[in-house]
Tab-separated table of C-alpha atoms in Angstrom:
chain	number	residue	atom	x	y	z
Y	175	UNK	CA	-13.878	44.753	63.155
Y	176	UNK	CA	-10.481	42.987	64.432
Y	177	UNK	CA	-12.812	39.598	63.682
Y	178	UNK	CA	-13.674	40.899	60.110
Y	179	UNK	CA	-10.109	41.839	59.621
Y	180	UNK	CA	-8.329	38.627	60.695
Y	181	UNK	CA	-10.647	36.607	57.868
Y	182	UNK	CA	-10.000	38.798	55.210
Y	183	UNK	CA	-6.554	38.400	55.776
Y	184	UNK	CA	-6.621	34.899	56.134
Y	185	UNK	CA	-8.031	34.010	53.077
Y	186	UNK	CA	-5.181	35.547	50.286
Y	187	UNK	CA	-2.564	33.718	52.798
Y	188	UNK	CA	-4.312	30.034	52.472
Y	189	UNK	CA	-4.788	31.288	48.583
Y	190	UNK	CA	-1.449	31.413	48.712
Y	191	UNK	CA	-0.496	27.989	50.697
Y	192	UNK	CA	-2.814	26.167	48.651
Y	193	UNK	CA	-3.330	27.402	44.990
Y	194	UNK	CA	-5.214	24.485	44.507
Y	195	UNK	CA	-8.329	25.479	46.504
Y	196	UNK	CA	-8.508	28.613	44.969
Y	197	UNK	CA	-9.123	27.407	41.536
Y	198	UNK	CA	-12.516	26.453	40.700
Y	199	UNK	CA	-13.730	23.448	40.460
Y	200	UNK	CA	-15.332	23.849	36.956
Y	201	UNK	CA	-12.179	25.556	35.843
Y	202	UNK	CA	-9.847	22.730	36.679
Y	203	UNK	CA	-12.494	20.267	34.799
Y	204	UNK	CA	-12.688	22.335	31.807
Y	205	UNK	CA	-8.990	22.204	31.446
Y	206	UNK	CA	-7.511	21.310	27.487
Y	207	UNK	CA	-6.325	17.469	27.398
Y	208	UNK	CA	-2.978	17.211	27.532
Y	209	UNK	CA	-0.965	16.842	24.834
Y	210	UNK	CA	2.223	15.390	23.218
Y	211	UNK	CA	5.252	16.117	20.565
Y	212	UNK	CA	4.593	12.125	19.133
Y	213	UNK	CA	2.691	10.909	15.993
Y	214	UNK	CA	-0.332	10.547	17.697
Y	215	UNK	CA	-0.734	13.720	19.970
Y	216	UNK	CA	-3.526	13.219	21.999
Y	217	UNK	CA	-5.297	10.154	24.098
Y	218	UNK	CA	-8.317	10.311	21.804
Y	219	UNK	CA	-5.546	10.000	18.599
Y	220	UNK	CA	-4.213	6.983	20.104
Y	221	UNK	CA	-7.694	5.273	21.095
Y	222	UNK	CA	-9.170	6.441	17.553
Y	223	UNK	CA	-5.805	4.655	15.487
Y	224	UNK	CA	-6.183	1.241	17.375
Y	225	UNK	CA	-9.308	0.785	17.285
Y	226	UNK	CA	-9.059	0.918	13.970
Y	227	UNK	CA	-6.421	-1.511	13.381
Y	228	UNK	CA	-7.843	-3.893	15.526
Y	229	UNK	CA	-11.201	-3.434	13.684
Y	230	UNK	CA	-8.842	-3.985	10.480
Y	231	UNK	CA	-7.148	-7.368	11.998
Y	232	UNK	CA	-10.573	-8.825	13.180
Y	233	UNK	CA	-12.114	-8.172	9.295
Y	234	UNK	CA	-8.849	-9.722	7.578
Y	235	UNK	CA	-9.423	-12.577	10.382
Y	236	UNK	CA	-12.953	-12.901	8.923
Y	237	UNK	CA	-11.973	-12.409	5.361
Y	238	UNK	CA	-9.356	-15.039	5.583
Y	239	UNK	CA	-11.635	-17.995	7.604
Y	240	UNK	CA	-14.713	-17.062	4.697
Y	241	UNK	CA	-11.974	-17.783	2.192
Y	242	UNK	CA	-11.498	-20.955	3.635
Y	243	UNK	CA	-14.419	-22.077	4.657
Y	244	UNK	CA	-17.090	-20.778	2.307
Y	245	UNK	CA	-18.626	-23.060	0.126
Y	246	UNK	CA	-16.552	-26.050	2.237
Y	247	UNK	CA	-18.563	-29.011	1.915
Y	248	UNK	CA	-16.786	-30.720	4.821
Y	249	UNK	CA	-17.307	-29.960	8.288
Y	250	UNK	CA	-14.694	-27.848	9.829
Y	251	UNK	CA	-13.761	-31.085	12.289
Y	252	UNK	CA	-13.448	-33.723	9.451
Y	253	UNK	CA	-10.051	-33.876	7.871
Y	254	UNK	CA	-11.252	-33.286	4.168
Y	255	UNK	CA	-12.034	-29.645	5.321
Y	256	UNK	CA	-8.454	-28.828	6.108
Y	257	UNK	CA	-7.299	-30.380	2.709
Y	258	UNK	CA	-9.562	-28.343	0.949
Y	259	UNK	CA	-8.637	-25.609	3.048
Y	260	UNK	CA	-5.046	-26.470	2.174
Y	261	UNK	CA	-5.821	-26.157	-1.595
Y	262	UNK	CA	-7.210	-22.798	-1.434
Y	263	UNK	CA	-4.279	-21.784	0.966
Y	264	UNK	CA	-2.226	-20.533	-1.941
Y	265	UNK	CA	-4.764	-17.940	-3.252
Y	266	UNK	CA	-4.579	-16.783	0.779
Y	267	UNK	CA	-0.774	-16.381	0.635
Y	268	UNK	CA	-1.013	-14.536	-3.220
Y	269	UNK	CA	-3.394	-11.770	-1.895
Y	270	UNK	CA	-1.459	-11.163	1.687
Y	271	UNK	CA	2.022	-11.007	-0.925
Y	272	UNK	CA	0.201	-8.434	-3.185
Y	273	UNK	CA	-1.701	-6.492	-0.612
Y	274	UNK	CA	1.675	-5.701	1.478
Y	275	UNK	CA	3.399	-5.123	-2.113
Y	276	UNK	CA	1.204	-2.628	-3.338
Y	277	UNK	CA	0.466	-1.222	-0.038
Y	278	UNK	CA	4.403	-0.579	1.300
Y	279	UNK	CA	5.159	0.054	-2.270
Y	280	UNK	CA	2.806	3.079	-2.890
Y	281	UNK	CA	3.099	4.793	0.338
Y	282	UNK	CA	7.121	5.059	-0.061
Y	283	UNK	CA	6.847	6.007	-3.022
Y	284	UNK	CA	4.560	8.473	-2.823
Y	285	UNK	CA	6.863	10.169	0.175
Y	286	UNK	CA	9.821	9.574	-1.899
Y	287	UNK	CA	8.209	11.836	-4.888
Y	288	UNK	CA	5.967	14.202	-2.135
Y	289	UNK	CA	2.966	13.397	-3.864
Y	290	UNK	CA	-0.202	11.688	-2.367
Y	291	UNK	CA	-1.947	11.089	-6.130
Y	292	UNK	CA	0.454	9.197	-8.098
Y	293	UNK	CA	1.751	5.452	-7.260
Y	294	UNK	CA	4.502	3.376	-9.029
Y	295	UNK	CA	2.279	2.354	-11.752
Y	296	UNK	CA	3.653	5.553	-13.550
Y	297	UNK	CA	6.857	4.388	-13.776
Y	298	UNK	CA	5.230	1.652	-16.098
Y	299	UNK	CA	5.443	-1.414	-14.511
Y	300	UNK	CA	1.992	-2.763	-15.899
Y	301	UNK	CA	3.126	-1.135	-19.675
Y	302	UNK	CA	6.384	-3.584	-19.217
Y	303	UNK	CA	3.900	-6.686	-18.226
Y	304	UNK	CA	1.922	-6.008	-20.549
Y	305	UNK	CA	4.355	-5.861	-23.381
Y	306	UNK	CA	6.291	-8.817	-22.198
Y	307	UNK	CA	3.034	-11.098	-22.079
Y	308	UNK	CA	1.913	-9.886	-25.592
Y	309	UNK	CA	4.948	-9.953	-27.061
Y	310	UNK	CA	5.846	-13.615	-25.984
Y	311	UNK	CA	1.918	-14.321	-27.667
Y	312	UNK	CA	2.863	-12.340	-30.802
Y	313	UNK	CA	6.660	-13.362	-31.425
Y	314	UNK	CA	5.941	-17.259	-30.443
Y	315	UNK	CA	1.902	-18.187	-29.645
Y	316	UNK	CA	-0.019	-19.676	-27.817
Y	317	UNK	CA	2.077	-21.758	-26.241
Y	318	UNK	CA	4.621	-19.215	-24.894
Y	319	UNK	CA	1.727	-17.809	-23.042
Y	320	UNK	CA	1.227	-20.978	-21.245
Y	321	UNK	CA	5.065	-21.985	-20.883
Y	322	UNK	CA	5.797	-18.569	-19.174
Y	323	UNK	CA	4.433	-19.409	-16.234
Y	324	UNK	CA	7.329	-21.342	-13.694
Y	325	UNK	CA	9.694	-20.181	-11.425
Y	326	UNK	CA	12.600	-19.865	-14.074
Y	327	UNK	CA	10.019	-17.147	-16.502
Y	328	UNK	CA	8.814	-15.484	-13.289
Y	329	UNK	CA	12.785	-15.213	-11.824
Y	330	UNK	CA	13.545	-13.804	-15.390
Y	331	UNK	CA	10.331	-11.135	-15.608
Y	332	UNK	CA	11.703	-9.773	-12.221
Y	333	UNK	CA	15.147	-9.276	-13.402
Y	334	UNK	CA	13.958	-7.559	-16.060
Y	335	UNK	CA	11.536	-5.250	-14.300
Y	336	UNK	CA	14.155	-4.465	-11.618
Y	337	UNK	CA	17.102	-4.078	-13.736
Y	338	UNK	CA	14.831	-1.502	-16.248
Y	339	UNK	CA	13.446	0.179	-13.160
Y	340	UNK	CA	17.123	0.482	-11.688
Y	341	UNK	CA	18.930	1.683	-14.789
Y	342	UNK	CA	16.098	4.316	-15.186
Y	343	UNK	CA	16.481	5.769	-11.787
Y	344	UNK	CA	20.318	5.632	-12.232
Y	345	UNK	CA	20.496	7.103	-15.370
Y	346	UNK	CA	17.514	10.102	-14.684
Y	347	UNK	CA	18.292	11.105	-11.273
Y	348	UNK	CA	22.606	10.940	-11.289
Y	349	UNK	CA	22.978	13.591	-13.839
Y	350	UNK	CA	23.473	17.658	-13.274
Y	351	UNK	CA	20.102	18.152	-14.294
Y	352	UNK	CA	18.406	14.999	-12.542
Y	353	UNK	CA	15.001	15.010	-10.256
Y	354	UNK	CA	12.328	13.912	-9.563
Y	355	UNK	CA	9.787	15.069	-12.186
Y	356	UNK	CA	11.996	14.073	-14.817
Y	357	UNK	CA	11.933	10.652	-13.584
Y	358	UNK	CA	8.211	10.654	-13.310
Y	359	UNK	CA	7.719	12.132	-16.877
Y	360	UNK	CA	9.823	9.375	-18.706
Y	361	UNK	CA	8.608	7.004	-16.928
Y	362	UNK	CA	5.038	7.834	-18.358
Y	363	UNK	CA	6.469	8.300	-21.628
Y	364	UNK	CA	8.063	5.148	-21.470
Y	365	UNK	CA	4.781	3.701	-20.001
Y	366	UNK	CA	2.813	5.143	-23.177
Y	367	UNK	CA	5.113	3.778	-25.817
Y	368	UNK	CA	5.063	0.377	-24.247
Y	369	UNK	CA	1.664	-0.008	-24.244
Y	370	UNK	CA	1.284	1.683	-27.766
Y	371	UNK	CA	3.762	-1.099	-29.140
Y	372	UNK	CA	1.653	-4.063	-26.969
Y	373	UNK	CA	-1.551	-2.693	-28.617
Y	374	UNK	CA	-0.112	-2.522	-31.786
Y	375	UNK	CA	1.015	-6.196	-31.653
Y	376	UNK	CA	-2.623	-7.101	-29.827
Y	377	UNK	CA	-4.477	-5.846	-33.241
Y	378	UNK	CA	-2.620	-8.368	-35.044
Y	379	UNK	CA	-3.765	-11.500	-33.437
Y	380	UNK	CA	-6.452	-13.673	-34.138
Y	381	UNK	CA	-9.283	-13.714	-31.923
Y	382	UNK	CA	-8.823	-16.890	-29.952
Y	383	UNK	CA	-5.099	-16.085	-29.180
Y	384	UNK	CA	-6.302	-12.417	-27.786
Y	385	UNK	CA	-8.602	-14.458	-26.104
Y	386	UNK	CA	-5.646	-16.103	-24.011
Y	387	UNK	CA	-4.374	-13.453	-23.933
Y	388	UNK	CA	-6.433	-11.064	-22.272
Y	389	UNK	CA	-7.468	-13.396	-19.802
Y	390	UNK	CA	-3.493	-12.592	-18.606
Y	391	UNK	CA	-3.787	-9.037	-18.946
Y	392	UNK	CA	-6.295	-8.684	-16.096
Y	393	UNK	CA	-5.467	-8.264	-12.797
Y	394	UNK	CA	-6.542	-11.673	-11.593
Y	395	UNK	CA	-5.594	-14.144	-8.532
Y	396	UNK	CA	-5.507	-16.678	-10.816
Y	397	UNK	CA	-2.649	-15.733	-12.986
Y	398	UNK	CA	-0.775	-16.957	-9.930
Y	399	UNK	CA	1.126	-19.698	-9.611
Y	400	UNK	CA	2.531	-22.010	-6.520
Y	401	UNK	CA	5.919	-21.887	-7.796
Y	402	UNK	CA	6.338	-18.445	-7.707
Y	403	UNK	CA	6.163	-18.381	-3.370
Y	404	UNK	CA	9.070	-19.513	-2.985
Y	405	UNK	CA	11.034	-16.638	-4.332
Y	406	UNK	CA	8.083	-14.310	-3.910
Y	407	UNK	CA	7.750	-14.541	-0.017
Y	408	UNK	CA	11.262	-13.957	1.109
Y	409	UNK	CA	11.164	-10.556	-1.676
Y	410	UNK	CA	8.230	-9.395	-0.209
Y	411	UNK	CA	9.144	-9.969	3.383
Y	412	UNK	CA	12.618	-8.295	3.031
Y	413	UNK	CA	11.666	-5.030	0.951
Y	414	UNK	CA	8.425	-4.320	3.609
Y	415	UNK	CA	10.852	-5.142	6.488
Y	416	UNK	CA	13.326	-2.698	4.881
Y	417	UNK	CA	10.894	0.003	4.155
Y	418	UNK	CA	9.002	-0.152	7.448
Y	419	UNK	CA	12.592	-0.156	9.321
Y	420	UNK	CA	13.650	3.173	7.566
Y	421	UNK	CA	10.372	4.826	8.488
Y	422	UNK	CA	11.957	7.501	10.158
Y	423	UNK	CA	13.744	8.229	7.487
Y	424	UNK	CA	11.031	8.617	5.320
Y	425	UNK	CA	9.651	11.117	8.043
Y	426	UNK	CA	12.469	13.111	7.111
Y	427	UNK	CA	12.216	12.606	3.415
Y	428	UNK	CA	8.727	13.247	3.503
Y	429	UNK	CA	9.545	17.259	4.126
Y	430	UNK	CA	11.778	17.380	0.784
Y	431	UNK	CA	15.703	17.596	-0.157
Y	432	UNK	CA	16.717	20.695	1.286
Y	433	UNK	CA	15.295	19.718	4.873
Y	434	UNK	CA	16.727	16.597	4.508
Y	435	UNK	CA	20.294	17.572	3.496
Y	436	UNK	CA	20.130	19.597	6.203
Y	437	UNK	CA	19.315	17.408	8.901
Y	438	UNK	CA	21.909	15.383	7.849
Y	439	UNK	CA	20.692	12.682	5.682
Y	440	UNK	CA	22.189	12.112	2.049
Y	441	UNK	CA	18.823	12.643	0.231
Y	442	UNK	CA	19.806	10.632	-3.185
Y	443	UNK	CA	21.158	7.460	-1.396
Y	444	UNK	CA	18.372	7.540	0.468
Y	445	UNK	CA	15.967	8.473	-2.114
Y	446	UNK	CA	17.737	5.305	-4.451
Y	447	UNK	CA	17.160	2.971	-1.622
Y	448	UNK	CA	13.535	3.708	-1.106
Y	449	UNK	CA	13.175	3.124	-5.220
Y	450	UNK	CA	15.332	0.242	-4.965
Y	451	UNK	CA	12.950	-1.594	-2.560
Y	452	UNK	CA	9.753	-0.169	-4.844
Y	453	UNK	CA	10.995	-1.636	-7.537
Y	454	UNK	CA	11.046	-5.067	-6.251
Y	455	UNK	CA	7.589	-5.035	-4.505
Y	456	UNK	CA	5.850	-3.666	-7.815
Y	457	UNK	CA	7.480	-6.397	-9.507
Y	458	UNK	CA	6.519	-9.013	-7.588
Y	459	UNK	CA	3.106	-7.882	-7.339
Y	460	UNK	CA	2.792	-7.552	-11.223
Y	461	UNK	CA	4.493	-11.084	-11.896
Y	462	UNK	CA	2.234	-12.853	-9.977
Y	463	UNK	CA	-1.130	-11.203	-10.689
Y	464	UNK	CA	-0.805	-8.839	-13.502
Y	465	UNK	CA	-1.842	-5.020	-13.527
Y	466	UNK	CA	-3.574	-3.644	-9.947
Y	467	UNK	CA	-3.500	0.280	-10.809
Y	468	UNK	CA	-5.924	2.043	-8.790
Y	469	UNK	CA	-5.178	-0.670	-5.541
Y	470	UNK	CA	-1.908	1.095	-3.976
Y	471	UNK	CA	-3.553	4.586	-4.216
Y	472	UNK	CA	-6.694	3.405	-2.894
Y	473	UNK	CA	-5.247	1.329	0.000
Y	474	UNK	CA	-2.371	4.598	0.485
Y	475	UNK	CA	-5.557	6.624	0.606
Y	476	UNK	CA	-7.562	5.210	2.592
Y	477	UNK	CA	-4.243	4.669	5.371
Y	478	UNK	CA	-3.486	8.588	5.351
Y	479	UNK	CA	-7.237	9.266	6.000
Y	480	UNK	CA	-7.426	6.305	8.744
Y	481	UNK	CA	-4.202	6.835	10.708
Y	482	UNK	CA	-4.285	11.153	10.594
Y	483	UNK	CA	-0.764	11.068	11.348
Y	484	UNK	CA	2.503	11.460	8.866
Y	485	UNK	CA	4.438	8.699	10.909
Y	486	UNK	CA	5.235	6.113	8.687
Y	487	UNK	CA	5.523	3.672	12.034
Y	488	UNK	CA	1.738	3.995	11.944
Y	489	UNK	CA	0.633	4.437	8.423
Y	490	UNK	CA	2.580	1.444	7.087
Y	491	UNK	CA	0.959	-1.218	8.919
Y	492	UNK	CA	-2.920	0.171	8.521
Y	493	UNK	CA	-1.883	0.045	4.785
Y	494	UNK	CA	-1.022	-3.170	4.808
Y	495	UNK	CA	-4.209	-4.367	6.804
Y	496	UNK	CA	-6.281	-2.015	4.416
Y	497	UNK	CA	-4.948	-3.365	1.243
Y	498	UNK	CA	-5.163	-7.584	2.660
Y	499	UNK	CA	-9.312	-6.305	3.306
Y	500	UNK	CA	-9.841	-4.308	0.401
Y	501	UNK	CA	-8.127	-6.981	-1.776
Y	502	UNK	CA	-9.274	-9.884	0.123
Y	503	UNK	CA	-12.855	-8.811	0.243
Y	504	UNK	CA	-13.155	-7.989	-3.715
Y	505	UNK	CA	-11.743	-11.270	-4.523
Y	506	UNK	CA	-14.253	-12.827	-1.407
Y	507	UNK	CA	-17.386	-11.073	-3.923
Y	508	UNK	CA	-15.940	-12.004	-7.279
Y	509	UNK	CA	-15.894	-15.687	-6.643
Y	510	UNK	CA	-17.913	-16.382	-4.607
Y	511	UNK	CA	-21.500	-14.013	-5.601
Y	512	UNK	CA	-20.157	-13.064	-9.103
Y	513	UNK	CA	-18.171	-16.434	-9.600
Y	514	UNK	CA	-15.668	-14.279	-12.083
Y	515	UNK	CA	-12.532	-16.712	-10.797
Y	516	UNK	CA	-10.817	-14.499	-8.884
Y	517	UNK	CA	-10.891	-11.483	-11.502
Y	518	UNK	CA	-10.892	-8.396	-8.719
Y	519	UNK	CA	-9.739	-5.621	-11.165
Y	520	UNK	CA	-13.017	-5.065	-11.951
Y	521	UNK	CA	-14.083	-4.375	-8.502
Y	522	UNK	CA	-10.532	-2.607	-7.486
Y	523	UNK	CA	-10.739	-0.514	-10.757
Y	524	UNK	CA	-14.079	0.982	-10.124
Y	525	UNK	CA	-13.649	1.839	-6.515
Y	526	UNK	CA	-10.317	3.060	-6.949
Y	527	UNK	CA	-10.481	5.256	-9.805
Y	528	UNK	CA	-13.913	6.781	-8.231
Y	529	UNK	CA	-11.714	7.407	-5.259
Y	530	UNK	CA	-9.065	8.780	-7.777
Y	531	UNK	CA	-11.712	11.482	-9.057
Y	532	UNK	CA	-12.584	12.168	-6.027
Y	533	UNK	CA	-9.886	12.991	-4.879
Y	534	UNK	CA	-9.131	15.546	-7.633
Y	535	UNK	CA	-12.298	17.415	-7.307
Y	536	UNK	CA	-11.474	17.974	-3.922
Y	537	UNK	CA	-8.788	20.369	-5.242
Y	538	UNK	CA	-6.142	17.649	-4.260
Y	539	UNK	CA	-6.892	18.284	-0.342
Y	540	UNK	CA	-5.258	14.710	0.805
C-alpha cells in the first residue's frame, strides 16, 4: 500500500515539474498555427503571396523575352538580333509605363473613394482624349491628327488633363458641401457631355477622316510614340514611388474620414495628394495609348483577390506585375496570332468588362 501510495503521489508532483510531459502528444501536434497582427497573418499567407509574385515576375520575364524574340529572324548570338530587339524595345517600355499607370492609379483611387468597382476612368479622362483627338480632326483635319503626336502636343494634352482634373477636385471637394460622391457624379456628367459633343463632331466627318480617326480612339500600343519617354518615364516613376511610399497612409484612408481624422491624419490633404498623383498616371497612360477602361479594374481586381490582404505594401506591387502580364500578354496575342498591330482593347475590353459583370452579380462581394 505505502508502494501504491508513493506512485500516486509522485505522478501530480512530476505533472507539476514538467507540464510538458503531461500534455499529449497528439494534443501538442494538433495545436492552431501561430499567428500574427501583420498584413499577412499566418506562414501559409506569406508562402501563398510570394509564390505568387514570383510566379508573376517569372511570366512578365517570359512575356518580355517572347516580345523580343518572337518572330526574330536572327539568332539570339548574332548582333542583328539585338538591333531588332532594340527596335521593338520601345513597345516594351510603353506597356511596363501603362501597366504601372493604370495599375497604381486604380488601386489608390479606389481606396481614396472606398470603392472596389469604379476606377479613374469616371472622372473622364478617356471622354477628355477623346474630345481633344476629335476635335483637333474636326476643327483642323487630317493633318492635325498626325501633327499631334511629339513631345510639345503630348506635354500640352497632360497639362490639360491635370490642370482639368486638379481644378475639379479643388473646386468639388473645398466647399461646405464637398465629398466624395459629388466628385464622382460630375465627373460622369462631365464624362457624358464630352463624349456626347466628340460624337456629335464624329457624325460630321467624312468617312476616310473617321477612318484616321478611329484608328486613335482605340486603345492601341501603337498610338505611342518614342518621344513621349522621356517625359513619360520620370512621371510615371515619381507618382508610383509616391503612392507606394504613402501606403500606410492609404491603410488608414482605406477605413474612411472619421477614422482617419481621428487617428490623426488630415483626411482632405491627404485625400488631394492621392488624386493629385492619379491624375498624372491616368494622364500619362491615356496620352500615350488612348482609352484602357476595363484594364485598372481588372488588374485592381485581380491584386485584391491574389494578395488577400488590405496592405497596400503588398497589393501595389502584385498590381503592377498583374497589369505588365495581363497587358503584356494581350498585346503578345494581338500581334503576333491575330496580327491586329498592337490593338489590345479588344482583348482587355472583353475580359475586363466580363470580370466587371461578374463582379456585380456577385452582389458586389470584392
Amino acid at each position: 500500500m505505502s508502494a501504491e501510495t508513493t506512485e500516486s503521489t509522485r505522478h501530480p508532483n512530476e505533472a507539476t515539474r514538467n507540464p510538458n510531459e503531461a500534455t499529449p502528444r497528439m494534443q501538442r501536434d494538433s495545436a492552431p498555427p501561430r499567428r500574427s497582427s501583420g498584413s499577412l497573418a499566418t506562414s501559409k499567407a506569406r508562402w501563398r503571396y510570394w509564390s505568387l509574385m514570383a510566379g508573376l515576375i517569372v511570366a512578365s520575364a517570359a512575356i518580355a523575352l517572347g516580345l523580343l524574340a518572337w518572330d526574330n529572324p536572327m539568332p539570339i548570338t548574332d548582333e542583328g538580333f539585338w538591333l531588332i530587339a532594340q527596335l521593338r524595345m520601345k513597345n516594351l517600355v510603353v506597356i511596363a509605363i501603362v501597366a504601372l499607370c493604370q495599375a497604381f492609379a486604380t488601386v489608390a483611387f479606389q481606396t481614396v473613394t472606398n470603392n472596389r468597382i469604379i476606377t479613374p476612368s469616371i472622372m473622364g479622362f478617356e471622354s477628355l482624349y477623346v474630345a481633344i483627338q476629335t476635335g483637333a480632326m474636326y476643327f483642323f483635319g487630317v493633318t492635325a491628327i498626325v501633327e499631334l503626336k511629339g513631345l510639345v502636343p503630348f506635354t500640352v494634352q497632360l497639362l490639360l488633363m491635370v490642370g482639368l482634373s486638379l481644378a475639379l477636385y479643388g473646386w468639388l471637394l473645398s466647399g461646405r458641401y464637398g465629398n466624395i460622391a459629388i466628385m464622382l457624379l460630375i465627373g460622369v456628367v462631365i464624362g457624358g457631355g464630352l463624349g456626347s459633343i466628340a460624337t456629335f463632331m464624329q457624325r460630321t466627318l467624312t468617312p476616310s477622316e473617321f477612318d484616321v480617326l478611329a484608328a486613335r480612339l482605340f486603345g492601341s500600343i501603337s498610338n505611342s510614340d518614342s518621344s513621349y519617354l522621356p517625359v513619360s518615364i520620370p512621371l510615371c516613376l515619381l507618382a508610383c514611388a509616391a503612392i507606394y511610399l504613402s501606403s500606410s497612409r492609404l491603410n488608414v484612408l482605406a477605413l474612411g474620414r472619421d477614422t482617419t481624422s481621428n487617428l490623426g491624419l488630415n483626411h482632405k490633404f491627404e485625400m488631394m495628394k492621392i488624386l493629385f498623383f492619379v491624375s498624372i498616371l491616368m494622364a500619362v497612360s491615356v496620352s500615350m495609348i488612348g482609352p484602357m477602361i476595363f484594364l485598372g479594374f481588372l488588374v485592381a481586381m485581380l491584386a485584391y483577390q491574389f494578395s488577400d490582404t488590405y496592405d497596400h505594401r503588398y497589393v501595389l506591387p502584385m498590381a503592377g506585375l498583374l497589369g505588365f502580364v495581363v497587358l503584356g500578354g494581350a498585346y503578345f496575342i494581338m500581334k503576333n496570332l491575330f496580327y491586329a498591330e498592337g490593338v489590345v482593347s479588344i482583348i482587355i475590353e472583353v475580359i475586363g468588362g466580363g470580370a466587371f459583370l461578374f463582379v456585380i452579380m456577385r452582389k458586389g462581394r470584392l
